[in-house]
Coordinates of C-alpha atoms in Angstrom, one line a residue:
Chain A
M1 CA 115.9 152.0 145.0
E2 CA 112.3 153.0 146.2
A3 CA 110.3 155.0 144.9
L4 CA 110.2 158.9 144.8
P5 CA 108.1 160.2 147.8
E6 CA 105.3 162.8 146.5
F7 CA 106.3 166.3 145.5
E8 CA 105.3 169.3 143.8
L9 CA 107.9 170.2 140.7
L10 CA 107.7 173.6 139.5
R11 CA 109.4 174.6 136.4
P12 CA 110.3 178.7 136.2
R13 CA 110.2 180.6 133.0
T14 CA 112.4 183.6 134.4
L15 CA 114.7 184.3 137.6
A16 CA 112.6 185.9 139.1
E17 CA 109.9 183.3 139.3
A18 CA 112.5 181.3 140.3
V19 CA 113.3 184.1 143.6
D20 CA 109.3 184.3 144.1
A21 CA 109.2 180.5 143.8
R22 CA 112.3 180.2 146.4
A23 CA 111.2 182.6 149.0
A24 CA 107.8 181.3 148.9
D25 CA 109.2 177.7 149.8
P26 CA 112.5 178.4 151.2
A27 CA 112.3 174.3 152.0
A28 CA 111.9 173.6 148.4
R29 CA 114.7 172.2 146.7
L30 CA 116.5 173.5 143.7
L31 CA 116.5 171.3 140.6
G32 CA 119.8 170.9 138.0
G33 CA 120.5 168.1 136.4
G34 CA 119.1 165.9 139.3
T35 CA 122.7 163.6 139.2
D36 CA 123.3 164.2 142.7
L37 CA 120.1 165.7 144.2
V38 CA 117.8 162.6 142.0
V39 CA 119.4 159.8 143.9
N40 CA 119.6 161.0 147.8
I41 CA 115.6 161.4 147.4
R42 CA 115.6 158.0 145.9
R43 CA 118.1 156.8 148.7
G44 CA 115.9 158.1 151.2
I45 CA 118.2 160.5 152.3
E46 CA 115.7 163.7 151.6
A47 CA 111.9 164.0 150.8
P48 CA 111.6 167.7 149.8
G49 CA 107.6 168.5 149.3
R50 CA 108.7 170.8 146.3
L51 CA 111.1 170.6 143.6
I52 CA 112.1 173.9 141.8
D53 CA 113.9 173.3 138.4
L54 CA 116.0 176.3 137.3
T55 CA 117.1 174.0 133.2
G56 CA 114.3 176.2 132.2
V57 CA 115.4 179.5 133.2
A58 CA 117.5 180.6 130.2
E59 CA 119.0 183.7 132.0
L60 CA 120.9 181.4 134.0
M61 CA 122.0 179.2 130.9
T62 CA 124.9 181.7 129.2
I63 CA 128.7 181.8 129.0
K64 CA 130.7 184.8 128.5
A65 CA 134.6 183.9 128.5
D66 CA 137.1 186.3 126.8
A67 CA 141.1 187.1 127.8
Q68 CA 139.6 189.9 130.8
A69 CA 136.5 188.1 132.3
L70 CA 134.2 185.1 132.5
E71 CA 130.5 185.4 133.6
L72 CA 128.8 181.8 134.0
G73 CA 124.9 181.3 134.3
A74 CA 123.9 178.6 137.3
S75 CA 122.0 176.7 134.6
V76 CA 124.9 176.1 132.5
S77 CA 125.6 172.6 131.5
L78 CA 128.9 170.6 132.0
A79 CA 129.4 169.5 129.5
D80 CA 129.1 173.1 127.6
L81 CA 130.9 174.7 129.9
A82 CA 133.8 171.6 129.4
A83 CA 133.6 172.8 125.1
N84 CA 133.2 176.4 125.5
E85 CA 136.6 176.9 123.7
A86 CA 137.1 180.9 125.4
V87 CA 137.2 178.7 128.8
R88 CA 139.4 176.4 127.8
A89 CA 142.1 179.2 126.3
H90 CA 141.6 181.5 129.7
Y91 CA 140.6 179.8 132.3
P92 CA 142.4 176.0 131.2
A93 CA 141.7 174.6 135.6
L94 CA 137.9 175.5 135.2
A95 CA 137.7 173.4 131.9
E96 CA 139.5 171.0 132.9
A97 CA 137.5 170.3 135.9
A98 CA 134.2 170.6 134.6
A99 CA 135.6 167.9 131.6
S100 CA 136.5 165.5 134.5
I101 CA 133.4 165.4 136.3
A102 CA 131.7 161.8 136.4
G103 CA 130.9 160.7 133.0
P104 CA 130.1 162.4 129.2
T105 CA 126.0 161.9 130.1
H106 CA 126.2 162.9 133.8
R107 CA 127.9 166.4 132.1
E108 CA 125.5 166.6 129.7
M109 CA 122.6 167.1 132.8
G110 CA 125.0 168.5 135.6
T111 CA 124.9 172.6 136.4
V112 CA 128.1 175.0 137.1
G113 CA 125.1 175.6 140.2
G114 CA 124.4 172.0 141.0
N115 CA 128.1 171.0 141.6
L116 CA 129.3 174.7 143.8
C117 CA 126.2 173.4 145.9
L118 CA 127.0 169.6 145.5
D119 CA 125.6 168.2 148.8
T120 CA 128.5 166.7 151.0
R121 CA 129.2 163.0 150.6
C122 CA 130.1 160.8 152.9
I123 CA 130.2 156.5 153.0
Y124 CA 127.5 156.5 156.2
Y125 CA 125.6 158.7 154.4
N126 CA 125.9 158.6 150.7
Q127 CA 124.1 154.1 151.6
S128 CA 119.9 152.8 150.7
D129 CA 117.5 153.7 153.7
W130 CA 117.9 150.4 155.3
W131 CA 121.8 150.6 155.5
R132 CA 121.6 153.6 157.5
A133 CA 118.8 152.4 159.5
A134 CA 121.2 149.4 160.0
N135 CA 124.4 151.6 160.6
H136 CA 122.1 154.0 163.9
N137 CA 122.1 156.6 161.1
C138 CA 124.5 159.0 161.0
L139 CA 125.0 163.0 162.6
K140 CA 124.1 164.2 158.8
T141 CA 120.3 162.3 158.9
T142 CA 119.1 161.5 161.9
G143 CA 121.8 159.7 164.2
Q144 CA 123.7 161.5 167.0
M145 CA 127.1 160.8 166.3
C146 CA 129.9 161.1 163.0
H147 CA 130.5 157.8 162.4
V148 CA 133.5 158.5 160.0
A149 CA 135.2 160.9 162.7
P150 CA 133.9 159.3 165.9
K151 CA 136.0 161.7 168.2
S152 CA 134.6 164.7 166.1
R153 CA 132.1 165.0 169.0
G154 CA 128.9 165.6 167.4
V155 CA 131.2 167.4 164.3
C156 CA 129.6 166.0 161.0
F157 CA 133.0 165.2 158.8
A158 CA 130.9 164.8 155.2
T159 CA 133.4 165.7 152.8
F160 CA 132.9 168.1 149.3
S161 CA 133.7 166.9 146.7
G162 CA 132.6 169.1 143.3
D163 CA 135.5 169.6 141.1
L164 CA 134.3 172.8 139.8
A165 CA 134.8 174.6 143.0
P166 CA 138.9 174.7 143.5
A167 CA 139.0 175.5 139.8
L168 CA 136.8 178.8 140.6
L169 CA 139.5 178.9 143.7
V170 CA 142.2 179.2 142.6
L171 CA 141.2 182.0 140.0
G172 CA 139.8 184.0 142.5
A173 CA 135.8 183.4 141.8
E174 CA 133.4 185.0 142.8
I175 CA 129.6 184.2 143.2
E176 CA 126.3 186.2 142.6
L177 CA 123.6 185.3 145.0
V178 CA 119.7 186.5 144.5
G179 CA 117.6 186.1 147.2
P180 CA 114.7 187.6 148.3
A181 CA 116.3 190.8 149.5
G182 CA 118.1 191.1 146.0
A183 CA 121.6 190.4 144.9
R184 CA 124.9 190.0 146.5
L185 CA 128.0 188.8 145.6
L186 CA 130.4 187.0 147.8
P187 CA 134.2 185.3 147.2
L188 CA 133.3 182.0 146.5
G189 CA 135.5 180.7 149.3
E190 CA 132.2 182.5 152.1
L191 CA 130.1 180.2 150.2
Y192 CA 131.9 177.3 151.8
I193 CA 131.2 176.7 156.1
G194 CA 131.6 172.7 156.2
H195 CA 133.8 172.3 159.7
A196 CA 137.2 173.8 159.3
R197 CA 139.9 172.3 162.3
H198 CA 141.0 176.1 162.0
D199 CA 137.3 177.4 161.9
G200 CA 136.6 178.2 165.2
S201 CA 132.3 178.6 164.5
G202 CA 131.4 175.7 166.7
G203 CA 128.3 174.2 164.4
D204 CA 128.0 171.1 163.9
G205 CA 129.3 170.9 160.7
K206 CA 125.9 170.3 159.2
R207 CA 125.3 172.7 156.7
Y208 CA 128.2 173.3 154.6
L209 CA 126.4 176.6 152.3
S210 CA 126.1 179.8 153.9
L211 CA 123.3 180.4 151.6
R212 CA 120.6 182.3 153.1
P213 CA 117.0 181.6 153.4
G214 CA 114.9 181.4 149.8
E215 CA 118.9 182.6 148.4
I216 CA 119.6 181.3 144.4
V217 CA 123.0 180.8 143.6
T218 CA 122.8 182.4 140.0
R219 CA 126.3 183.3 138.4
V220 CA 129.8 182.9 139.1
R221 CA 132.1 185.8 137.7
V222 CA 136.4 185.2 137.4
R223 CA 138.3 188.5 136.7
A224 CA 141.6 186.9 134.7
A225 CA 145.1 187.5 136.2
P226 CA 147.5 188.5 133.6
G227 CA 149.9 185.9 133.5
L228 CA 148.4 182.9 136.1
R229 CA 148.3 180.0 134.6
S230 CA 145.8 177.0 135.7
A231 CA 145.4 173.7 135.6
Y232 CA 143.0 170.6 137.4
D233 CA 143.4 166.6 138.4
K234 CA 142.2 164.3 140.0
I235 CA 142.1 160.8 141.0
R236 CA 139.6 158.4 141.1
I237 CA 139.2 154.6 141.3
R238 CA 138.4 154.6 137.8
R239 CA 138.2 157.1 135.1
S240 CA 134.7 157.7 135.0
I241 CA 131.8 158.5 137.1
E242 CA 133.6 158.1 140.4
Y243 CA 133.6 160.7 142.8
P244 CA 137.3 162.3 143.5
V245 CA 139.3 160.4 146.0
A246 CA 140.9 164.2 146.1
G247 CA 141.3 166.6 143.4
V248 CA 143.5 169.6 143.0
A249 CA 143.9 172.7 141.0
A250 CA 146.7 175.0 140.8
A251 CA 147.5 177.8 139.4
L252 CA 151.0 179.9 139.4
K253 CA 152.9 182.8 137.6
R254 CA 156.3 182.5 136.7
E255 CA 158.1 185.6 136.2
G256 CA 161.5 184.4 134.9
G257 CA 163.4 181.5 137.1
V258 CA 161.2 182.8 139.9
L259 CA 157.8 181.5 141.4
A260 CA 156.1 185.0 141.9
D261 CA 152.5 183.2 143.3
L262 CA 151.1 179.9 144.2
R263 CA 147.6 179.0 144.6
L264 CA 146.6 175.5 145.5
A265 CA 142.6 174.5 146.3
F266 CA 141.6 170.7 147.3
T267 CA 138.4 169.0 146.7
G268 CA 137.2 165.5 148.2
T269 CA 138.9 166.0 150.7
N270 CA 137.5 167.9 153.5
P271 CA 133.9 168.8 154.6
R272 CA 134.6 172.2 152.6
P273 CA 136.4 172.9 149.7
V274 CA 139.6 174.0 150.5
L275 CA 142.0 176.6 149.1
L276 CA 145.6 176.5 150.6
A277 CA 146.7 178.6 153.4
G278 CA 150.5 180.6 153.3
T279 CA 151.5 179.4 149.9
E280 CA 152.8 182.8 149.2
K281 CA 155.5 182.0 151.8
L282 CA 156.7 179.7 148.9
C283 CA 156.4 182.1 146.5
G284 CA 160.0 184.7 145.9
G285 CA 162.1 181.5 144.5
A286 CA 162.9 179.5 142.1
L287 CA 160.8 176.3 142.1
D288 CA 163.3 173.7 144.6
D289 CA 163.0 170.4 147.5
R290 CA 162.0 174.0 150.0
V291 CA 159.4 174.5 148.0
F292 CA 157.3 171.5 147.9
A293 CA 159.0 170.9 151.4
G294 CA 156.7 173.6 152.6
L295 CA 154.0 172.3 150.2
D296 CA 154.2 168.9 151.8
A297 CA 153.9 170.6 155.1
L298 CA 150.9 173.0 153.9
V299 CA 148.6 170.2 153.2
R300 CA 149.4 167.7 155.8
D301 CA 148.4 170.5 157.9
Q302 CA 145.2 171.5 156.1
V303 CA 143.8 168.6 154.2
M304 CA 142.1 165.8 156.2
A305 CA 140.7 163.4 154.4
M306 CA 138.5 160.4 155.5
K307 CA 138.0 157.1 154.6
T308 CA 135.7 155.8 151.6
T309 CA 134.7 152.9 150.7
F310 CA 138.1 152.3 148.8
T311 CA 140.7 154.5 150.3
P312 CA 141.6 154.7 153.9
G313 CA 142.1 158.7 154.5
H314 CA 146.3 158.9 154.9
Y315 CA 145.6 157.6 151.3
R316 CA 144.0 160.0 149.8
R317 CA 146.0 162.8 151.7
R318 CA 149.3 161.4 150.7
V319 CA 147.8 160.9 147.1
A320 CA 146.7 165.2 147.1
G321 CA 150.0 166.4 147.8
V322 CA 151.0 164.2 144.6
L323 CA 149.0 165.0 142.6
A324 CA 149.8 168.6 143.8
K325 CA 153.1 168.3 143.4
R326 CA 152.3 167.3 140.0
L327 CA 150.3 169.6 138.5
V328 CA 152.5 172.5 140.1
T329 CA 156.0 171.3 138.4
R330 CA 153.7 171.1 135.3
L331 CA 152.2 174.2 135.2
F332 CA 155.9 176.3 135.8
A333 CA 157.4 174.0 133.9
A334 CA 155.1 175.3 130.9
G335 CA 155.9 177.2 128.0
Chain B
M1 CA 100.4 166.5 142.1
A2 CA 100.3 165.8 138.0
R3 CA 100.3 167.7 135.0
L4 CA 99.8 167.6 131.3
L5 CA 102.7 166.7 129.8
T6 CA 103.6 167.6 125.9
L7 CA 106.8 166.1 124.3
M8 CA 108.0 164.7 121.1
L9 CA 108.3 161.0 121.7
N10 CA 110.1 159.0 119.1
G11 CA 109.2 161.6 116.2
R12 CA 105.6 161.4 117.3
K13 CA 103.9 164.4 119.5
R14 CA 102.3 163.5 122.3
V15 CA 100.5 164.5 125.3
D16 CA 100.1 162.2 128.7
A17 CA 99.0 162.9 132.4
V18 CA 101.8 162.2 134.3
A19 CA 102.5 162.6 138.3
D20 CA 105.3 165.2 139.3
N21 CA 107.5 162.2 140.6
L22 CA 107.9 160.8 137.7
L23 CA 111.2 159.2 136.4
L24 CA 111.1 160.0 132.3
L25 CA 112.5 155.9 132.5
D26 CA 109.1 154.3 134.9
Y27 CA 107.3 157.2 132.3
L28 CA 109.2 155.2 129.3
R29 CA 109.1 151.8 130.7
E30 CA 105.9 151.8 132.4
S31 CA 103.5 154.1 131.3
L32 CA 104.0 154.0 127.1
R33 CA 105.3 150.0 127.6
L34 CA 108.6 151.0 125.7
T35 CA 110.8 148.2 128.0
G36 CA 114.4 148.8 125.3
T37 CA 115.3 151.5 127.8
K38 CA 116.7 149.4 130.7
T39 CA 116.9 150.0 134.5
G40 CA 120.5 149.0 135.7
C41 CA 121.7 150.6 138.9
D42 CA 118.8 152.7 138.9
G43 CA 121.5 155.2 140.3
G44 CA 122.9 157.1 137.8
E45 CA 125.7 154.6 137.7
C46 CA 125.3 152.5 135.0
G47 CA 123.9 154.2 131.6
A48 CA 121.7 150.8 130.7
C49 CA 119.0 153.6 130.8
T50 CA 120.4 156.5 129.0
V51 CA 117.9 158.3 126.4
L52 CA 118.6 161.0 124.1
V53 CA 117.0 164.7 124.8
D54 CA 117.1 167.1 121.9
D55 CA 119.7 164.7 120.8
R56 CA 122.0 164.3 123.9
P57 CA 122.3 161.2 125.6
R58 CA 120.4 161.6 129.5
L59 CA 120.0 159.0 132.2
S60 CA 116.7 158.5 132.8
C61 CA 116.9 156.8 135.8
L62 CA 117.9 160.7 136.9
T63 CA 115.6 163.1 135.0
L64 CA 112.1 163.8 136.0
A65 CA 109.5 162.9 132.8
A66 CA 107.8 166.5 133.6
S67 CA 111.4 168.4 132.6
C68 CA 110.8 167.1 129.2
E69 CA 107.9 169.5 128.2
G70 CA 108.1 170.3 125.0
R71 CA 111.3 168.3 124.5
R72 CA 112.7 165.3 122.0
V73 CA 112.7 162.7 123.6
E74 CA 114.6 159.6 121.6
T75 CA 114.7 155.7 122.8
V76 CA 115.9 152.8 121.2
E77 CA 112.7 151.7 120.0
G78 CA 112.8 155.2 117.7
L79 CA 116.1 154.6 115.6
A80 CA 114.6 151.9 113.1
E81 CA 112.9 153.0 110.0
G82 CA 111.0 151.2 107.9
G83 CA 111.9 148.0 109.9
R84 CA 115.4 148.5 109.1
L85 CA 117.9 149.0 111.8
A86 CA 119.8 152.5 111.9
P87 CA 123.5 152.5 111.5
V88 CA 124.0 152.5 115.0
Q89 CA 122.0 148.9 115.2
Q90 CA 123.7 147.5 112.1
G91 CA 127.0 148.7 113.4
F92 CA 127.1 146.6 117.1
H93 CA 124.2 143.6 114.9
E94 CA 127.8 143.4 112.5
K95 CA 130.5 144.3 114.7
L96 CA 129.6 141.6 117.5
G97 CA 128.7 144.7 119.8
A98 CA 125.9 143.2 122.1
Q99 CA 126.3 140.2 124.9
C100 CA 124.1 139.5 126.9
G101 CA 122.6 142.5 125.6
Y102 CA 121.6 144.3 128.6
C103 CA 123.5 147.4 128.0
T104 CA 123.1 147.6 124.8
P105 CA 120.2 150.4 124.5
G106 CA 122.5 152.2 126.5
L107 CA 125.6 152.1 124.1
I108 CA 123.7 152.5 121.2
M109 CA 121.7 156.0 122.2
A110 CA 124.8 157.2 124.2
S111 CA 126.7 156.3 120.5
E112 CA 124.0 157.2 118.3
G113 CA 123.9 160.8 120.6
L114 CA 127.9 160.8 119.8
L115 CA 127.6 160.0 115.7
R116 CA 125.5 163.2 115.5
R117 CA 127.6 165.4 116.8
S118 CA 130.7 163.9 115.4
G119 CA 130.8 162.1 112.1
D120 CA 133.4 160.4 111.9
P121 CA 134.9 160.3 115.8
S122 CA 138.7 158.5 116.3
E123 CA 139.0 156.2 119.0
T124 CA 139.8 158.2 121.2
E125 CA 136.5 160.1 121.0
I126 CA 134.4 156.6 121.3
R127 CA 135.6 155.8 124.5
E128 CA 135.1 159.3 126.4
A129 CA 131.6 159.7 124.5
L130 CA 130.7 156.4 126.2
A131 CA 132.3 156.6 129.6
S132 CA 128.8 156.3 131.4
N133 CA 127.9 153.3 130.1
I134 CA 128.9 150.4 131.9
C135 CA 128.9 146.7 130.3
R136 CA 130.4 143.4 131.6
C137 CA 130.4 141.0 129.5
T138 CA 132.2 142.8 126.2
G139 CA 134.9 144.4 127.5
Y140 CA 134.3 146.6 125.0
V141 CA 136.6 146.0 122.3
K142 CA 133.7 144.8 120.2
I143 CA 131.6 147.8 120.9
I144 CA 133.9 150.2 120.0
E145 CA 134.3 148.5 116.5
A146 CA 130.2 148.4 116.0
V147 CA 130.3 152.4 116.6
Q148 CA 132.8 152.6 114.3
H149 CA 131.2 150.6 111.9
A150 CA 128.0 152.8 112.4
A151 CA 129.8 155.9 111.9
R152 CA 130.7 154.2 108.6
L153 CA 127.3 153.2 107.6
R154 CA 126.1 156.6 108.3
A155 CA 128.9 157.7 106.0
G156 CA 126.8 155.7 103.4
G157 CA 130.5 154.3 102.9
E158 CA 131.6 150.7 103.5
T159 CA 129.2 148.1 104.6
R160 CA 131.7 145.7 106.3

C-alpha cells in the first residue's frame, strides 16, 4: 500500500470540541478505530486533509443497558459492546452482530459509530489506486460508470456491509446526531440513503448517509419491546476478518402458536441496510410454509446483491433468504 | 503537521516528535528500529503487526502513532525480562508454535492479550482470540498448544 498522505489529526476530548472541529471543516473525516478509513486512505481512495479522532471523547464511550432501554455512545468499541452482559441478555441480535464483525483485534479497534457509518464497499472500489485506474475508475470515485451494475444508468451500487445496522433496525433503534445546529433524533433507517429500487430519489447513490454537513453520530437508543426475541447471523467466505457475503438480523414475537410480529433486516446485499417491508402480512398465524413462501418472495423482491470477488450476486441473495429462514425457525422454536 | 507524542513503550516513558500521518507500525519499525513487529498484508487483514495498547491487541498498521498519546504500547521486544523469555514466548518456543516466524510476533502479542484477561482459556477462547491473525505454515494446531502451554507456565505450574 501507499504511504499515508499528509493530514492533520485532531484529538478532541469533549463532544463540544469535536462538534466545533467538525463545523469548522465539514470536509474533515471522523476517525473511529481506523479499520476501514485508514485502509481506504492507504489505498488512495480518499485523501482527507483533516481527521478528527473521536476515540478520546469520554462521553461517547458509555454503554447504558437494561431490560427497558439501551443507550450506546458512538465511540464504544465493538469488543466492549459484544462482551456487555446486559446487551447480551436483552438485545441478543446486537451482541451477536458485534461479536461477528471482522476478527477480535479489529473489534478492539472498531467503534459503534464507525460501523454504522461504514463506507459502502464494492469489488471495483476497495482496490489499490493502480487497480482502479487500470479498470477505468468506477462511479464511486472519479469514473463515469458503475462497473458492478453497468446498466444502472449512473447510479452507484456499492454495498453497505456494517453488521450493527440490521440488528439495530429490527430492534427499532434511533440515533442521535449532533451538529452545528444542535442535536436531533432520527429513526436509524433514515440515516441510510444509498440507492433502493423503490426509492425515487434519483440520486447517484454515491451518498449513502443522510448526515448534514458538520453532523456527528453520537448515540444510539433502543427502547426494548416486551417479548421480542432477536438474533443475528451471517455468511462469510471464512469465519473471521472477512466482510459478510450476506448478514441477517431477525426479531419476532410469538404468542402461543402464533407469529405475532416479524422483522428482518439484511446487510452485505444492497447499497443500504434493508429492513424488509411487508413482513406484517406474514404474521397472525402459525409459522408454516405460507410464511416461508411469503418471506422468499419479499427477499427476492427487495434483496439485490452484487457480485464480489468470491461469489456471484444471485448466490448472495439465496444465502440471505436461507439465513433468514433459519433464524426465524430458531427464534420461533426457542423457549 | 507534527506533534510531540508521549507514551509508555515497553514499560518506559518516551517522548518523540511524530508526524500526524505516521502509523504506529512505522513509528515502531522505522523511527525506533523495533523491527520485531512485522509488516504483513499492510491493510488490516493478517495480524502480523499486532501490538498491545493498554493491554489490548491492536493492528499497528491501521493505528496512528499520535492516537496512542498517553497510552501503554507493548511490542514483542518488551516481553522478556532480564534476558528470560516471557511464558508466552517460552510456550511458542517449546511447543514449536513458530515455523517461518513471520506471523509469530503478532500471534504472541494477541496471545499475551488473551492471557492477561483470561488466565486459563479454553481451546475455543484461544481460537477466537487469535482469529485476527493468519499463519500460513503451522495449521494453527501447534500455536494453540503453545498458548495452552503458556497459560500453564504463567500459572507457575508444570513446565512441559
